[in-house]
mmCIF file of C-alpha atoms in Angstrom:
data_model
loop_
_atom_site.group_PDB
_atom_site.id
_atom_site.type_symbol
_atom_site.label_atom_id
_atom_site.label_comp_id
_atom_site.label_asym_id
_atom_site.label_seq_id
_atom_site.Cartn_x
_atom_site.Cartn_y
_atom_site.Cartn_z
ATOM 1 C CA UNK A 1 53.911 30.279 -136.012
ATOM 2 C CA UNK A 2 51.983 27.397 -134.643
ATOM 3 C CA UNK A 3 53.466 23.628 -134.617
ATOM 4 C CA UNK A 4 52.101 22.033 -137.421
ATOM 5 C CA UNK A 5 49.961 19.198 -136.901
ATOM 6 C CA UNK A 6 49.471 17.760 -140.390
ATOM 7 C CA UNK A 7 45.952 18.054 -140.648
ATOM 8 C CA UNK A 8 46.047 19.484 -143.775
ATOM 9 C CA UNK A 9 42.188 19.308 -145.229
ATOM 10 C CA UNK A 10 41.074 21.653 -141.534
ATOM 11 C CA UNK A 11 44.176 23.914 -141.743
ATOM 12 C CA UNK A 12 43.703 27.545 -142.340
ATOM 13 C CA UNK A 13 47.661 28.024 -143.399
ATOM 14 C CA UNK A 14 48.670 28.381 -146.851
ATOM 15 C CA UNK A 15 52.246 27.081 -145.829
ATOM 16 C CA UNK A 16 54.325 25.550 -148.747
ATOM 17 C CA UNK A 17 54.078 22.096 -147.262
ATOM 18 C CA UNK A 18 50.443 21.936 -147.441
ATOM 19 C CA UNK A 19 49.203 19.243 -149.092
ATOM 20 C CA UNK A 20 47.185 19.583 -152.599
ATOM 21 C CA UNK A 21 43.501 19.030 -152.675
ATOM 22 C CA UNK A 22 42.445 16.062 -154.509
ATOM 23 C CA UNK A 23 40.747 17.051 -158.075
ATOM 24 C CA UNK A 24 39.200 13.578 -157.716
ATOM 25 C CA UNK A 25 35.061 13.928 -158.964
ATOM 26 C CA UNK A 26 32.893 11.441 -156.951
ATOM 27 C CA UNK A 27 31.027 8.878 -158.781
ATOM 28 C CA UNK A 28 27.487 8.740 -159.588
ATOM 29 C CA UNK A 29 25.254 7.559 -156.223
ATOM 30 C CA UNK A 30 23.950 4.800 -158.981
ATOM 31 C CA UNK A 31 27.838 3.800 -159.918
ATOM 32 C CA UNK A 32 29.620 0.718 -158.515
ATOM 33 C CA UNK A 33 32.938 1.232 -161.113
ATOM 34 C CA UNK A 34 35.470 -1.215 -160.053
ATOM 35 C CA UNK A 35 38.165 -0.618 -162.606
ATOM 36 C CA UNK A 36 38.638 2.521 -165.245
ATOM 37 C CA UNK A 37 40.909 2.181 -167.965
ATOM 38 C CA UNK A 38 41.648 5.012 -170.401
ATOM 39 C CA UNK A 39 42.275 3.920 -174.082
ATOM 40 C CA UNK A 40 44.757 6.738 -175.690
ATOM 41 C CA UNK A 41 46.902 7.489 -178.533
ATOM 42 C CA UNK A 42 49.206 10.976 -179.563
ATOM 43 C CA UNK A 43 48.185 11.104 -182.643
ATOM 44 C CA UNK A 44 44.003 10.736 -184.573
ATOM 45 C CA UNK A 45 43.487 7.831 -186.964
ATOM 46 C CA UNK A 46 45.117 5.149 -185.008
ATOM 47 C CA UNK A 47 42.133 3.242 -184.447
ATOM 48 C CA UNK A 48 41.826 4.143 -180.534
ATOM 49 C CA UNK A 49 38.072 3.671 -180.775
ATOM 50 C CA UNK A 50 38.184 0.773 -182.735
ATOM 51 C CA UNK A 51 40.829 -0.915 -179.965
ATOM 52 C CA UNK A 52 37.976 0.702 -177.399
ATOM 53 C CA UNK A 53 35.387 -1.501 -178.784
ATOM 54 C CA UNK A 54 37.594 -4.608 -178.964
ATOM 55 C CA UNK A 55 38.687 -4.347 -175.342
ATOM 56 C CA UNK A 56 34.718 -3.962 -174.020
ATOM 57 C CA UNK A 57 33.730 -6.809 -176.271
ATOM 58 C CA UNK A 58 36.348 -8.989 -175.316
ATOM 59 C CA UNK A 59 35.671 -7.575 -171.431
ATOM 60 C CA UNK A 60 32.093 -8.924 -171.717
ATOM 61 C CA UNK A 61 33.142 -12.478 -173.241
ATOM 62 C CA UNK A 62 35.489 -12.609 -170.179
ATOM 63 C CA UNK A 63 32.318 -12.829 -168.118
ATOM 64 C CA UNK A 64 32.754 -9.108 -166.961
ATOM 65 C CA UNK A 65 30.659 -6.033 -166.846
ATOM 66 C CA UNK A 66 32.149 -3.579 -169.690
ATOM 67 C CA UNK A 67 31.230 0.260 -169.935
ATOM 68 C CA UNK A 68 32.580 3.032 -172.626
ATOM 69 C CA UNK A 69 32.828 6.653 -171.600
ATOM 70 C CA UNK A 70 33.000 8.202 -174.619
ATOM 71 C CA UNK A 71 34.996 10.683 -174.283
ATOM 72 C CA UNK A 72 35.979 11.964 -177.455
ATOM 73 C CA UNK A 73 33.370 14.830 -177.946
ATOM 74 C CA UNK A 74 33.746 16.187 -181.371
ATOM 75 C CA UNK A 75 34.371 12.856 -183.187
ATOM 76 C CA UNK A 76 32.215 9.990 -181.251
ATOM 77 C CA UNK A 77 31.934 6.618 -183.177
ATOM 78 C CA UNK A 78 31.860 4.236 -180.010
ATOM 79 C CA UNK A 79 27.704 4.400 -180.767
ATOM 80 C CA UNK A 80 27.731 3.399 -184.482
ATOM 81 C CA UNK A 81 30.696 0.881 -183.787
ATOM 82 C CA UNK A 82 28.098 -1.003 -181.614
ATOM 83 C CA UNK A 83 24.916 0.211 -183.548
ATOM 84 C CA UNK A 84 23.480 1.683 -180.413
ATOM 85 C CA UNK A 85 21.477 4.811 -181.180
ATOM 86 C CA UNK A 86 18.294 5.049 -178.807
ATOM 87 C CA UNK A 87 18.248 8.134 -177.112
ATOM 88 C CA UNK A 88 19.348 8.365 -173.358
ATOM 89 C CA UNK A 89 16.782 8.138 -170.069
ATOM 90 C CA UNK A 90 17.530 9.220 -167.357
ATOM 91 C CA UNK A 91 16.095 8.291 -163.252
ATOM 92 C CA UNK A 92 16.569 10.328 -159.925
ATOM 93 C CA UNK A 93 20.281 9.051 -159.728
ATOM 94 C CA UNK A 94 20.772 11.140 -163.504
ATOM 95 C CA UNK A 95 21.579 9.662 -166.719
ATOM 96 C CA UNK A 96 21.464 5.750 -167.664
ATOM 97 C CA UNK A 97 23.316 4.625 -170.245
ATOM 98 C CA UNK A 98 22.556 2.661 -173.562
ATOM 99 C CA UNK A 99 23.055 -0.977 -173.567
ATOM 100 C CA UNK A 100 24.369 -2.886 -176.372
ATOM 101 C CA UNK A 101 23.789 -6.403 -177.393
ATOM 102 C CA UNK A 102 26.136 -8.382 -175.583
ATOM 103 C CA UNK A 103 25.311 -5.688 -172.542
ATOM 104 C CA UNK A 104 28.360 -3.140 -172.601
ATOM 105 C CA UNK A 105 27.261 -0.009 -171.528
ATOM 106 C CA UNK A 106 27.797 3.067 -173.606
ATOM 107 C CA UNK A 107 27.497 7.029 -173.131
ATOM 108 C CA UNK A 108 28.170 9.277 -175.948
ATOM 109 C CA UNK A 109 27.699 12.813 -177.104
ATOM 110 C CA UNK A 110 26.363 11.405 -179.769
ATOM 111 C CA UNK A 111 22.769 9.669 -178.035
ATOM 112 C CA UNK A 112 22.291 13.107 -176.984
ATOM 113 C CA UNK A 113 21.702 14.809 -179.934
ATOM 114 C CA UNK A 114 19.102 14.647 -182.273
ATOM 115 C CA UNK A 115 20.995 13.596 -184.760
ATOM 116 C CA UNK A 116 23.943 11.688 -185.081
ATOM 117 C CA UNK A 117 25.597 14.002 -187.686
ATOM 118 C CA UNK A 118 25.467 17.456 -185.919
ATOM 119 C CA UNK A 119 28.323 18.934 -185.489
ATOM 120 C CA UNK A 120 29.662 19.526 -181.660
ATOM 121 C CA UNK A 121 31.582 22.759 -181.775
ATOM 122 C CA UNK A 122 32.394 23.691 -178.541
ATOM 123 C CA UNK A 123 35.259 25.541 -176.613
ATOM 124 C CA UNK A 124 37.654 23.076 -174.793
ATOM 125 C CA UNK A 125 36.462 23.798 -171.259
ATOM 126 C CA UNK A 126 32.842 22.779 -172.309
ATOM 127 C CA UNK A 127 34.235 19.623 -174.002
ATOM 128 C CA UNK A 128 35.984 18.469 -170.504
ATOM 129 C CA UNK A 129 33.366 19.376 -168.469
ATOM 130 C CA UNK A 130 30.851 17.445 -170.261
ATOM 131 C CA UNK A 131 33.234 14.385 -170.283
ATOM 132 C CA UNK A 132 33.605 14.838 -166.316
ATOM 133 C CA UNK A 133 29.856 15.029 -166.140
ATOM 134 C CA UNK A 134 29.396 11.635 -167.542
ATOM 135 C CA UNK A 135 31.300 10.335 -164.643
ATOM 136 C CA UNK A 136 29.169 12.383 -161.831
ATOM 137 C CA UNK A 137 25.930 12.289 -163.686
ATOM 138 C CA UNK A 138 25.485 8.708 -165.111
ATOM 139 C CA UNK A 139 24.260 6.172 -163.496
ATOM 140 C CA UNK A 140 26.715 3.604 -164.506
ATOM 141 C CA UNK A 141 25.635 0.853 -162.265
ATOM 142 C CA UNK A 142 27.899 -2.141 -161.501
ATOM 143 C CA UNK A 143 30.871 -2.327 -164.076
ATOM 144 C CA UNK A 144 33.827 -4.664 -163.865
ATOM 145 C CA UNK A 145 35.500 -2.403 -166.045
ATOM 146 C CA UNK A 146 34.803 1.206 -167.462
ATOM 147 C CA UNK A 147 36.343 1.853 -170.690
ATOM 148 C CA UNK A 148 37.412 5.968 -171.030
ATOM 149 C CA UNK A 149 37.461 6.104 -175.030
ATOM 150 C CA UNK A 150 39.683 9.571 -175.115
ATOM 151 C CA UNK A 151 40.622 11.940 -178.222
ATOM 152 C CA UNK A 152 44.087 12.350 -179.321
ATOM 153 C CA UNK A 153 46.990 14.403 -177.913
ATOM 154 C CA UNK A 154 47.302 15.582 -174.536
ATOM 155 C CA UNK A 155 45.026 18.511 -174.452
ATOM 156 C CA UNK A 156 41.905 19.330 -172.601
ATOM 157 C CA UNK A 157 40.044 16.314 -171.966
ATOM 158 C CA UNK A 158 42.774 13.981 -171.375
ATOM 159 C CA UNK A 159 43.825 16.302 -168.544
ATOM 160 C CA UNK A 160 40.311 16.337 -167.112
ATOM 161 C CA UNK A 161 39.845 12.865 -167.482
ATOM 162 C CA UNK A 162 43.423 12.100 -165.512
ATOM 163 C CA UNK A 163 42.603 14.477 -162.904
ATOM 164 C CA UNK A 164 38.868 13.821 -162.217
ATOM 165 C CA UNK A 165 38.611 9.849 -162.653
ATOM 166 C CA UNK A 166 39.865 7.413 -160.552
ATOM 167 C CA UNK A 167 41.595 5.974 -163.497
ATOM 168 C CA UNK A 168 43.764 2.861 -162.728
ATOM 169 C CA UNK A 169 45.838 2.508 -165.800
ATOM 170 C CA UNK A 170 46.048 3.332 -169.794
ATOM 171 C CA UNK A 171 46.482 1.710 -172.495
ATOM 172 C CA UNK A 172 48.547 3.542 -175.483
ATOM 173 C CA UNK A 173 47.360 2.833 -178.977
ATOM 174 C CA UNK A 174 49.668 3.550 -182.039
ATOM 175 C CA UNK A 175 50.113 2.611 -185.726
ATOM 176 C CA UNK A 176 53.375 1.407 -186.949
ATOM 177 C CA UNK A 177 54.576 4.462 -188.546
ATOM 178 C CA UNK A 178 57.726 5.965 -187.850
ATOM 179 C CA UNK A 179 56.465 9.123 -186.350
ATOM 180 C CA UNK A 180 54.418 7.861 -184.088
ATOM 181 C CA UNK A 181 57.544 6.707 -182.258
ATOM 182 C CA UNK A 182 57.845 10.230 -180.875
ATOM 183 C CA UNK A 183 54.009 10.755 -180.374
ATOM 184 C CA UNK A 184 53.584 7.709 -178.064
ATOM 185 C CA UNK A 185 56.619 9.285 -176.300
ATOM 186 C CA UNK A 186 54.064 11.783 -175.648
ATOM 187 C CA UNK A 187 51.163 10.311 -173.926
ATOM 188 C CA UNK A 188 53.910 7.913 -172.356
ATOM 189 C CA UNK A 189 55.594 10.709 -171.106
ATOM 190 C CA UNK A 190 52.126 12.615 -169.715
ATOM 191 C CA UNK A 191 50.568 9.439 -168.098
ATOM 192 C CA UNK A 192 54.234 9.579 -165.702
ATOM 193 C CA UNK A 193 53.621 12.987 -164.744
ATOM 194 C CA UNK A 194 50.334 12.393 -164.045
ATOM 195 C CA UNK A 195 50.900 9.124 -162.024
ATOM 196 C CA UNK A 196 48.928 6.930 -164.055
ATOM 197 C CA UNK A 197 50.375 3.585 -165.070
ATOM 198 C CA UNK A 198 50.706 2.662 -168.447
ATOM 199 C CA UNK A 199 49.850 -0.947 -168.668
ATOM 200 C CA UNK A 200 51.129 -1.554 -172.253
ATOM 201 C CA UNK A 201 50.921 -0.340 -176.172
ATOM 202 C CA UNK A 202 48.646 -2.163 -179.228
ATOM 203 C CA UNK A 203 49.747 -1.747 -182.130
ATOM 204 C CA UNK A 204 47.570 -1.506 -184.812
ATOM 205 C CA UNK A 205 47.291 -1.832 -188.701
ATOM 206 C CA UNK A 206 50.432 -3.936 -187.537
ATOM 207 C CA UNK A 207 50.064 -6.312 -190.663
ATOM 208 C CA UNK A 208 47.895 -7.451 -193.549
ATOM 209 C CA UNK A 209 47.636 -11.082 -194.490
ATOM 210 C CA UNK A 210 47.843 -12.174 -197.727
ATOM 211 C CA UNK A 211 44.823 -13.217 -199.173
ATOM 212 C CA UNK A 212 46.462 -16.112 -201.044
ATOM 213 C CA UNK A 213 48.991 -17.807 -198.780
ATOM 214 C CA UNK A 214 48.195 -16.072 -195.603
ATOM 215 C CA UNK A 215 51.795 -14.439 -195.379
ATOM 216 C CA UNK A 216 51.777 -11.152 -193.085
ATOM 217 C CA UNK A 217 52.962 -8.441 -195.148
ATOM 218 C CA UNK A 218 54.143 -5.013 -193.670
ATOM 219 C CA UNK A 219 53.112 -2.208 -195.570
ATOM 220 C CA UNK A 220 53.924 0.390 -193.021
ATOM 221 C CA UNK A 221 57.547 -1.379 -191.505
ATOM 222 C CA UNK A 222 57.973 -3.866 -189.112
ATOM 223 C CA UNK A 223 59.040 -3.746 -185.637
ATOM 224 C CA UNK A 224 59.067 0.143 -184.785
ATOM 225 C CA UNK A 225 55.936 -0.202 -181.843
ATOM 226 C CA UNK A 226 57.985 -2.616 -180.472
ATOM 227 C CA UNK A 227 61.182 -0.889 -180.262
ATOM 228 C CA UNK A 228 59.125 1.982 -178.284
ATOM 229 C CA UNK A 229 57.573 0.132 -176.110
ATOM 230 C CA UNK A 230 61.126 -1.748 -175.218
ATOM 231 C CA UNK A 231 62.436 1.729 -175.360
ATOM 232 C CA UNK A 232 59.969 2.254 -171.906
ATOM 233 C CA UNK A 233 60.168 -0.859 -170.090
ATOM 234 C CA UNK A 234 56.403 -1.390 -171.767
ATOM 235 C CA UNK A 235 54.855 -4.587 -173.253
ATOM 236 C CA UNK A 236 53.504 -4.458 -176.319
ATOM 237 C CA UNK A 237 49.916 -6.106 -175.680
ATOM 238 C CA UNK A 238 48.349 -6.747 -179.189
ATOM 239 C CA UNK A 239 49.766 -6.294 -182.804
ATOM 240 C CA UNK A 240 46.004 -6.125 -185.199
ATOM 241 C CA UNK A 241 46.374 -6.614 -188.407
ATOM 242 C CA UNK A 242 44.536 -4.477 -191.117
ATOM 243 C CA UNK A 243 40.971 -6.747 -191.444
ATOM 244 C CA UNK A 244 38.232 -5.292 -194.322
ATOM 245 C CA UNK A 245 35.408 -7.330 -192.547
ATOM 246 C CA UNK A 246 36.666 -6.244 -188.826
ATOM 247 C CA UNK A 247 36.070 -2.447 -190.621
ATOM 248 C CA UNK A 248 33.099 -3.643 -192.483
ATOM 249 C CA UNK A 249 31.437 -4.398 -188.765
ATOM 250 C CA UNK A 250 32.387 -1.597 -187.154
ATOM 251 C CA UNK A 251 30.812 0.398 -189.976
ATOM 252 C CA UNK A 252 27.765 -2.029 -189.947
ATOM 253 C CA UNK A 253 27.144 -1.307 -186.180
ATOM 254 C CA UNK A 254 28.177 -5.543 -185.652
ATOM 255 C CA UNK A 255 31.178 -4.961 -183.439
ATOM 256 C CA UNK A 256 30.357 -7.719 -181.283
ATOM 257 C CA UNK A 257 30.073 -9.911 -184.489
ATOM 258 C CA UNK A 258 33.952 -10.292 -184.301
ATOM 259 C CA UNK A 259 35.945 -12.211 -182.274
ATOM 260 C CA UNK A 260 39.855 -10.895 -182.447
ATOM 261 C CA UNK A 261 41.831 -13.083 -180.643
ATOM 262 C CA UNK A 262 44.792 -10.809 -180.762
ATOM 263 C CA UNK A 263 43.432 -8.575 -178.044
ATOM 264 C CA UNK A 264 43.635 -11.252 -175.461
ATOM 265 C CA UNK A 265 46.718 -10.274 -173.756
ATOM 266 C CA UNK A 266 45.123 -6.492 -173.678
ATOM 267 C CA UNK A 267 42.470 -7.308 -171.996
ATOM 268 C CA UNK A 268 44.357 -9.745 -169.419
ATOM 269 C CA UNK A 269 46.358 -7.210 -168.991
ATOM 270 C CA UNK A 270 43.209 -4.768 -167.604
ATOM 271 C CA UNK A 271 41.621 -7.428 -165.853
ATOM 272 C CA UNK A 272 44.992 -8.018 -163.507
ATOM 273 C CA UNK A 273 46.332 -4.525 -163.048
ATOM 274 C CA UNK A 274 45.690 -3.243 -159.826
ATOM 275 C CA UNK A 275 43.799 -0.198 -158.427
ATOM 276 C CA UNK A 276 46.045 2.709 -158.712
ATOM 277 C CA UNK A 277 45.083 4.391 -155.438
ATOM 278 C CA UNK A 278 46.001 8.215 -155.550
ATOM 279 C CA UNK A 279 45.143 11.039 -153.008
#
């Protein structure tokens, strides 16, 4: 057998030290991403759009570029959150995304049907390729910070997502039930095999003031988000509270209409983490 001379990427041999190919995608020739930060939770119904939209809002107050990669195929609300619903255009470079008010930049599965309430039903591997594609395909332009809105669990298009973006860290969101304990485990637990940092959980429906004396009341428990996240050496970024007109303006397309303070620390958190450079 020949010495080995490391070059891997021109070898012929399929010796065991070889090293894997990179499963990397390559961005869009009309993309300058600087930063991509997957939002994801275990479990649905945790609000991991909603905490989506608050991070690219908050993004774009910073002064920054914000995008959302919609990701989550079969249940997109990132476009009605934002009341974007114009249909995409495209240019030689491929697809351009919708703009919002306050200038985030949104693709969806959703601006690319003709209407908004068809069903997707699709097999898995269509799902994740179609989420890849609107990395390679969309001309994101320059973005501070690309915002991967992903479905629950650990499936299909999480998988894609971890292998084919350059994705620099994730944030984890979870509700303060019990059970989710062992569900953020989960995602926690895939990010580390997949080498992708976990820069912190939110917590939401954390609380609910009282209308009357403003006391926060815990209808769910107290404290069990944070006992995870201590649990992994992980800071827990934002605790939202349960807000009828923060739910009202999501379902009135005003998003940007609402300032929630509470999300600060999330998004410092995004704008200082470093670039998680991978093979």
């Amino acid at each position: 057998m020949a010495e080995c001379n490391h070059d891997c990427a021109n070898c012929s041999s399929k010796c065991s030290s070889a090293s894997p190919a990179s499963l990397l995608a390559p961005a869009n020739a009309g993309s300058e991403v600087k930063k991509v930060i997957g939002v994801v939770s275990g479990k649905g119904g945790v609000g991991k759009s909603l905490v989506t939209g608050l991070l690219a809002c908050a993004t774009a107050r910073a002064g920054k570029k914000a995008g959302i990669l919609d990701a989550d195929i079969t249940g997109p609300s990132i476009p009605r959150m934002f009341g974007v619903d114009e249909p995409i255009m495209g240019n030689d470079y491929g697809m351009l995304p919708a703009y919002s008010e306050s200038g985030v930049g949104i693709m969806s599965i959703n601006l690319l049907l003709e209407n908004n309430t068809d069903p997707v039903i699709w097999r898995g591997s269509l799902i994740a390729g179609t989420v890849k594609q609107f990395w390679t395909d969309v001309c994101w332009g320059d973005v501070d910070c690309l915002y991967v809105d992903m479905p629950p669990g650990t499936g299909d298009v999480p998988l894609t997502v971890f292998q084919s973006l350059p994705v620099d860290g994730i944030i984890i969101v979870a509700s303060p039930q019990e059970l989710v304990g062992m569900i953020v485990e989960k995602a926690v637990n895939m990010a580390k095999m997949m080498n992708i940092p976990v820069l912190g959980i939110v917590e939401n429906m954390a609380y609910m003031p009282c209308p009357d004396c403003g006391k926060k009341l815990y209808p769910f428990g107290e404290g069990k988000t944070a006992e995870v996240a201590a649990k992994h050496g992980l800071p827990l970024l934002a605790q939202l509270p349960i807000n009828p007109a923060l739910a009202a303006a999501c379902d009135a397309g005003k998003v940007e209409d609402m300032v929630v303070y509470e999300i600060t620390d999330a998004v410092n958190a995004v704008l200082s983490c470093p670039k998680n450079e991978r093979e």
